[in-house]
Coordinates of C-alpha atoms (C1' of nucleotides) and ligand atoms in Angstrom, one line a residue:
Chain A
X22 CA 3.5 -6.6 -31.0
X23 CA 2.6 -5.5 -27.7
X24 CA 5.0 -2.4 -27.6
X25 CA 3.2 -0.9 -31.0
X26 CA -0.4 -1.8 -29.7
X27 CA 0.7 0.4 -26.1
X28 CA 2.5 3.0 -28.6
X29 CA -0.7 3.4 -30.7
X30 CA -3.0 4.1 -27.8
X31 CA -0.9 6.2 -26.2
X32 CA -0.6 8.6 -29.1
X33 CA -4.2 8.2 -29.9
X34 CA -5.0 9.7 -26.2
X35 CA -2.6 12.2 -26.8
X36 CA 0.3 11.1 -25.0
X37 CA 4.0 11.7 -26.4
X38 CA 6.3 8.9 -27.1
X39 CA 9.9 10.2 -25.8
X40 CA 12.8 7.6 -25.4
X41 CA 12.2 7.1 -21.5
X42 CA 8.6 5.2 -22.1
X43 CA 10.1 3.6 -25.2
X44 CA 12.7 2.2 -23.1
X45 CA 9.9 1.7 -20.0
X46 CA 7.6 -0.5 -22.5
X47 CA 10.3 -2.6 -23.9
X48 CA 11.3 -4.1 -20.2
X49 CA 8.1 -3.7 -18.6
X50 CA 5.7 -5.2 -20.6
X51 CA 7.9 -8.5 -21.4
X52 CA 8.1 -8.9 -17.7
X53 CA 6.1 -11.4 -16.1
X54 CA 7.3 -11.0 -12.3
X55 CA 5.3 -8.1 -11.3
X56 CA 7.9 -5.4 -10.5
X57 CA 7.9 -2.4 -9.3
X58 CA 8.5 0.9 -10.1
X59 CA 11.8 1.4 -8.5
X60 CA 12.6 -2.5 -9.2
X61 CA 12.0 -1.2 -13.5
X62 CA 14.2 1.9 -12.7
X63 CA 16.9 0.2 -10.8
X64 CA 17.3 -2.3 -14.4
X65 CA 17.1 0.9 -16.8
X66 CA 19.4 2.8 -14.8
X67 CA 22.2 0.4 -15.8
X68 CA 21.7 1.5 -19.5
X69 CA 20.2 4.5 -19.0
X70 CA 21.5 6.5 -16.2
X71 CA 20.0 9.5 -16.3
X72 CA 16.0 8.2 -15.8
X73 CA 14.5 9.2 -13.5
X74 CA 11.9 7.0 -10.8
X75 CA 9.3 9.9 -11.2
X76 CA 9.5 9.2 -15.0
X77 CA 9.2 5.3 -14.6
X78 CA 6.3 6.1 -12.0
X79 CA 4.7 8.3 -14.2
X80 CA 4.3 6.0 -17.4
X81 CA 3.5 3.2 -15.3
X82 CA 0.6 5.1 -14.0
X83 CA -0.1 6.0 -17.4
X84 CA -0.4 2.9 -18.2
X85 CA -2.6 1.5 -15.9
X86 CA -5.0 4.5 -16.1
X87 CA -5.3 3.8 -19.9
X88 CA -6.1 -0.1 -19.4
X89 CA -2.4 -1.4 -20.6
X90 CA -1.3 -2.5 -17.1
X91 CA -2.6 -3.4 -13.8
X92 CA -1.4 -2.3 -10.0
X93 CA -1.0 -5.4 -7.5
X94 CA -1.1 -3.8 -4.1
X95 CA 0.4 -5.6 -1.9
X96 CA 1.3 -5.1 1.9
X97 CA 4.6 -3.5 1.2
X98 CA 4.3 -1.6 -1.8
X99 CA 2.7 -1.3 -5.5
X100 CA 3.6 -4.2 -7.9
X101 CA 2.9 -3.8 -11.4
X102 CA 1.5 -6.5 -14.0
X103 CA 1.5 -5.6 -17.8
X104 CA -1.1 -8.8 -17.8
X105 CA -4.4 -7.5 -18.3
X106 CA -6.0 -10.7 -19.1
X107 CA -8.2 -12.1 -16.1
X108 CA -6.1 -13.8 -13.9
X109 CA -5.2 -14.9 -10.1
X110 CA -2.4 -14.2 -8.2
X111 CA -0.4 -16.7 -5.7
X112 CA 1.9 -14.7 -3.1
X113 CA 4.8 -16.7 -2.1
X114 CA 4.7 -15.4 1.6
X115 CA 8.7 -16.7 1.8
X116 CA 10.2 -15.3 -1.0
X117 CA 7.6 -13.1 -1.9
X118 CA 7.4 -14.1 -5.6
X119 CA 4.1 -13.3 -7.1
X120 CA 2.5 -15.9 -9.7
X121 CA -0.1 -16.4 -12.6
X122 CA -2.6 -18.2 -12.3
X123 CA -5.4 -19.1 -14.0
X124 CA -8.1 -16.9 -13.8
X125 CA -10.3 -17.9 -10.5
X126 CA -14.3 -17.7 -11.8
X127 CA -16.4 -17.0 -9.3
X128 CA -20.0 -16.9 -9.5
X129 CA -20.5 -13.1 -9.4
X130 CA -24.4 -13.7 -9.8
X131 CA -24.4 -15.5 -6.9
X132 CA -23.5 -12.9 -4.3
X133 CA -25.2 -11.7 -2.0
X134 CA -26.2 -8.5 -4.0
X135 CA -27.1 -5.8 -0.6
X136 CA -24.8 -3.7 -0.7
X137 CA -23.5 -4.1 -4.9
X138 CA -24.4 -2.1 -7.3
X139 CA -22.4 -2.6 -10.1
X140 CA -19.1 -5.0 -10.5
X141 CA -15.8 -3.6 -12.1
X142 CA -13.7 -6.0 -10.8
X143 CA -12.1 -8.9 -9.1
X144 CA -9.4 -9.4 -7.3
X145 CA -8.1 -13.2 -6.3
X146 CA -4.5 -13.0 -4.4
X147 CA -3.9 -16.6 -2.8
X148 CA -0.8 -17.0 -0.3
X149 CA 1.6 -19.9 0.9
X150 CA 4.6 -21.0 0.1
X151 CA 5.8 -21.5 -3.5
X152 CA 7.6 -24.6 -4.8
X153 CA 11.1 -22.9 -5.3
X154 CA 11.0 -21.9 -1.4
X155 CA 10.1 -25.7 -0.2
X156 CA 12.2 -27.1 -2.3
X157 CA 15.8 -24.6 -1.1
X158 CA 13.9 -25.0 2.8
X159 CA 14.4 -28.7 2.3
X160 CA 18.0 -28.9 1.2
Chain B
X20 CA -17.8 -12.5 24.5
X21 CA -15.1 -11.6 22.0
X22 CA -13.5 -9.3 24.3
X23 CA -12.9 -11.8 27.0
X24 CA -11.6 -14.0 24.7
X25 CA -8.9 -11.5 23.1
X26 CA -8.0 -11.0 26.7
X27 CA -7.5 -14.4 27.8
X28 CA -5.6 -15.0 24.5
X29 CA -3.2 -12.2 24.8
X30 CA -2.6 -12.9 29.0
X31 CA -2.1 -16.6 27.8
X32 CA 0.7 -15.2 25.2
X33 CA 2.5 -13.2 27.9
X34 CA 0.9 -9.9 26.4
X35 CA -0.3 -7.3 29.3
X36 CA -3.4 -5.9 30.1
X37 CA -3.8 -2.2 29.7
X38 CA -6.8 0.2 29.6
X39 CA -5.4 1.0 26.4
X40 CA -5.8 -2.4 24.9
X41 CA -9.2 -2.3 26.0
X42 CA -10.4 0.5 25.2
X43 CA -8.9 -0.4 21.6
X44 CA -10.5 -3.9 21.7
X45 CA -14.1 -2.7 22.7
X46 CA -13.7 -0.5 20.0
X47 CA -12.3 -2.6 17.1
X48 CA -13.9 -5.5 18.1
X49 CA -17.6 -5.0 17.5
X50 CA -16.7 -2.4 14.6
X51 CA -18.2 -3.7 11.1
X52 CA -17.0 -1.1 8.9
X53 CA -13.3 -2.1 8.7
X54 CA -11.4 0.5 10.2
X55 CA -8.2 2.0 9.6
X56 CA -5.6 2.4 12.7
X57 CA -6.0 6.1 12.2
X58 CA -9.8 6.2 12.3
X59 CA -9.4 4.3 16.0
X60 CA -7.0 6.4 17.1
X61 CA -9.8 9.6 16.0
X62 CA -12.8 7.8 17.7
X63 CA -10.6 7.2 20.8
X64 CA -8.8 10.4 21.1
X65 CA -12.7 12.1 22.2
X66 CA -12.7 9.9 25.1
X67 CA -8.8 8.7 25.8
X68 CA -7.4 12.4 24.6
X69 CA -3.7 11.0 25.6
X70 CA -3.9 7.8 23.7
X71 CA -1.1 7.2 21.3
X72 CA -1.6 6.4 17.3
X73 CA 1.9 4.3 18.3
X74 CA -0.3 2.2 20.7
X75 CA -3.1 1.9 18.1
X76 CA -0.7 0.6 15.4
X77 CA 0.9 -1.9 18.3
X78 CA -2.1 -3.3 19.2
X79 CA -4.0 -4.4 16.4
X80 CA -0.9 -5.5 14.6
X81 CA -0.3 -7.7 17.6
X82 CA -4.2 -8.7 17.0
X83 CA -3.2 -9.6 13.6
X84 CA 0.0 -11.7 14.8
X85 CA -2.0 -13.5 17.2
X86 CA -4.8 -14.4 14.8
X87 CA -7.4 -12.4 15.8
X88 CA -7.4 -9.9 13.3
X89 CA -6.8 -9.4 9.8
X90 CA -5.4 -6.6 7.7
X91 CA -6.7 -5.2 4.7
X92 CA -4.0 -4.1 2.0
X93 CA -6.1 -1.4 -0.2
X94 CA -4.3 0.9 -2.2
X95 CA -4.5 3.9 0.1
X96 CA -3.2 2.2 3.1
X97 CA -4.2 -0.6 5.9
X98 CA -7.6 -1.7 6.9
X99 CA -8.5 -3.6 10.0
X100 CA -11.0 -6.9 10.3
X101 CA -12.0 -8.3 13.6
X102 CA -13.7 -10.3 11.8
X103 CA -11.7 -13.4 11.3
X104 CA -14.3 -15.9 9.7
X105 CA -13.4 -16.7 6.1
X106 CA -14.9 -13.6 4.2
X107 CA -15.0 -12.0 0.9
X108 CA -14.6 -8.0 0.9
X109 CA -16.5 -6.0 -1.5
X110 CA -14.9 -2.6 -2.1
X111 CA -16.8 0.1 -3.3
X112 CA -14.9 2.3 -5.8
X113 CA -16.9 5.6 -5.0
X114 CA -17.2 5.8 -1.4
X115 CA -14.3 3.3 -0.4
X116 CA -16.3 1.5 2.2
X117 CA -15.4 -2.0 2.2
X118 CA -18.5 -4.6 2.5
X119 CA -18.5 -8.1 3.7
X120 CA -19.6 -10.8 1.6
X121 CA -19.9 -14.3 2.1
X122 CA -16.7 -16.5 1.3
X123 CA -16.6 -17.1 -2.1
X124 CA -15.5 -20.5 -2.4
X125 CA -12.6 -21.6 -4.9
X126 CA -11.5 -25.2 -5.6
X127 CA -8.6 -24.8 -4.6
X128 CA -7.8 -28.2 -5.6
X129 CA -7.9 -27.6 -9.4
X130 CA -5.3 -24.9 -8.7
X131 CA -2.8 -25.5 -11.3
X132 CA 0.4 -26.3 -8.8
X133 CA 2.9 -25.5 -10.5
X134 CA 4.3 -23.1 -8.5
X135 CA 2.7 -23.6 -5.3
X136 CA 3.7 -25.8 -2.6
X137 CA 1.2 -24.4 0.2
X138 CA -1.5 -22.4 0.2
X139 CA -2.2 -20.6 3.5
X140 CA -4.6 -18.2 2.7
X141 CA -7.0 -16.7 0.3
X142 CA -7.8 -12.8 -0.2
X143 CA -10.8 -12.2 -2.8
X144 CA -11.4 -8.4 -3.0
X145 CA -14.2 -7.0 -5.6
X146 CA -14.6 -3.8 -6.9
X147 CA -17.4 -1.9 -7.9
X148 CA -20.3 0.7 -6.8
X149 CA -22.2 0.1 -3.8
X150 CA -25.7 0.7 -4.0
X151 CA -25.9 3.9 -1.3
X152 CA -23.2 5.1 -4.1
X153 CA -25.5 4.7 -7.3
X154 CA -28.6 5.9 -4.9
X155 CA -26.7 8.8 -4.1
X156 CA -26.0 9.6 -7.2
X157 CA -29.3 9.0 -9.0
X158 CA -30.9 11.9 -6.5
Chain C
dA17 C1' 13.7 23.1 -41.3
dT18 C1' 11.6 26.4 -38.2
dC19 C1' 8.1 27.8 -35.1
dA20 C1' 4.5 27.3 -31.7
dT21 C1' 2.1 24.6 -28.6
dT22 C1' 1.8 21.1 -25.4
dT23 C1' 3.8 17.5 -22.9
dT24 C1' 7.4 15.4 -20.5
dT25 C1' 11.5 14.9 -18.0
dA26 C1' 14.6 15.1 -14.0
dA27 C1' 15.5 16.9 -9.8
dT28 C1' 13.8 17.9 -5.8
dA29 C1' 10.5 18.7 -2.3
dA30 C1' 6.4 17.3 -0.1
dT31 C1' 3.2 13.9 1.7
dA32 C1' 1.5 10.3 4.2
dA33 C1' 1.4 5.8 6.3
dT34 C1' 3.8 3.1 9.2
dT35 C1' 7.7 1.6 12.1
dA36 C1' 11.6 2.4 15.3
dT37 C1' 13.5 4.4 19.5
dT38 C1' 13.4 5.3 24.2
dA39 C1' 12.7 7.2 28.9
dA40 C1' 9.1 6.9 32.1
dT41 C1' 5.2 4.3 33.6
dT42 C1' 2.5 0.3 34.3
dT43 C1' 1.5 -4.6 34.7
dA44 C1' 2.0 -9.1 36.5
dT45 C1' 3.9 -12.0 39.8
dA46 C1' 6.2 -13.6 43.8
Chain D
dT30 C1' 5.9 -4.4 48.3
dA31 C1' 9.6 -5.4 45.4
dT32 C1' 11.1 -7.0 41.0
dA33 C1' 11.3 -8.1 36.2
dA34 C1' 9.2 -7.6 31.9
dA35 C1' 6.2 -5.2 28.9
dT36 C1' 3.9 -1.0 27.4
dT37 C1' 3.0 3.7 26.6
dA38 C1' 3.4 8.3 24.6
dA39 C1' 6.2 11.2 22.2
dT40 C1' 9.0 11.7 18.8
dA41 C1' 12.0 10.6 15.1
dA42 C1' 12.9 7.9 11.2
dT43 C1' 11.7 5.3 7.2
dT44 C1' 9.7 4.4 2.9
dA45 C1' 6.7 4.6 -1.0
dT46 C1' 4.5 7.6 -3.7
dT47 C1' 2.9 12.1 -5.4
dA48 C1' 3.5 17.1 -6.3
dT49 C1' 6.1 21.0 -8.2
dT50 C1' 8.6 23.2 -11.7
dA51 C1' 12.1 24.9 -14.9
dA52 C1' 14.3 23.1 -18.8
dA53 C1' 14.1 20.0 -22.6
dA54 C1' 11.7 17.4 -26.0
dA55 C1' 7.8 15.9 -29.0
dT56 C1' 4.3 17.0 -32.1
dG57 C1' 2.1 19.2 -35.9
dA58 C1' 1.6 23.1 -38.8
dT59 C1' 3.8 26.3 -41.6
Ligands
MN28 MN1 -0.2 -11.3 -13.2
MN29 MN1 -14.5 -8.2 6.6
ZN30 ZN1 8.8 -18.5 -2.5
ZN31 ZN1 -20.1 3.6 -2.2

DNA sequence: ATCATTTTTAATAATAATTATTAATTTATA
DNA sequence: TATAAATTAATAATTATTATTAAAAATGAT
């Protein structure tokens, strides 16, 4: 189970599991539309009133520092993806949906190696328009 | 020249000529190291001390809308590209400067489609330590 | 179970990038 | 030169995110 996996490391590093990152882990990393942080805290706040945005920033952070998640940064804000498989990404530029897709393999030997030093990571965002938006355009 | 053909293109749209937009367009346009608005604004500001970072902002995002631009979505904030060729970006985790590569070139075809209806664009960012960084560092 | 230590939370303030507003000025055109 | 439309600079507003901090909670040892 993902939840105990991210609960193990984070005790191992010396994080403290309190309620508010339980709750955090259960809806974030089931998610698989990329929210953001103040899209998570708008959902707990219906059970859980009293969180906070700094709280659900903070573990999110926490999370992505430690390798568990992934920030999407995107033109308007921070998007977060609990995904840390290789993958692409398709923006739908209408609705503004962001997709999984298979992970894009480039030929990193192949670049032109000038200015590189070392690779740490890739980044593949594709736009357009998704299927759901051409298919509600057309009605 | 680039310049000329910004100008003709924004006279053509019904956009105005002013020394502003000039000096912002023989600036930006032969810059290779992917400014930010702000950075402009700095490098103007010695010779043009009453330019606006307003008018920065307004004209290169009208550069952008017109085509003849493109922005850069980091996580810190907004780069600028005059360089509108299909391009890879290398993005050096140390320093932050951003390198051009060549395009890296993804079948687009053999996309799975699921979602996708369009695709309009393609953003391929990667990350790692450029070699000034790692010679730097070595001293 | 209690204590001691460390971390976390929530609330709030602060920061920083970008956009919006607008009166005065400038451009383009006739 | 007169007119209409667009732009500028200054400033305010917005928005996402981070920083601060006192009070509360988690952890681990007694
Ligand atoms: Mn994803
Ligand atoms: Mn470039
Ligand atoms: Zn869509
Ligand atoms: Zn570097």
């Amino acid at each position: 189970m993902k939840k105990l996996f991210a609960i193990n490391k984070l005790r191992e590093l010396g994080y403290k599991i309190t309620p508010q990152r339980e709750y955090i882990l259960d809806l974030f990393l089931k998610s698989k539309e990329h929210p953001s942080a103040e899209s998570i805290y708008n959902t707990l706040k219906e059970n859980f009133p009293y969180i906070s945005l700094s709280t659900v920033y903070n573990t999110l952070n926490t999370l992505v520092d430690i390798g568990l998640a992934r920030a999407i940064f995107l033109e308007d804000k921070t998007y977060f993806d609990p995904n840390i498989e290789p993958h692409s990404h398709f923006v739908c530029e209408h609705c503004g949906k962001i997709y999984d897709l298979e992970p894009v393999s480039i030929d990193l030997k192949s670049l032109k190696t000038e200015y590189i030093s070392r690779i740490h990571n890739l980044d593949v965002y594709i736009y357009g328009i998704c299927k759901e938006c051409t298919y509600i355009k057309a009605q």
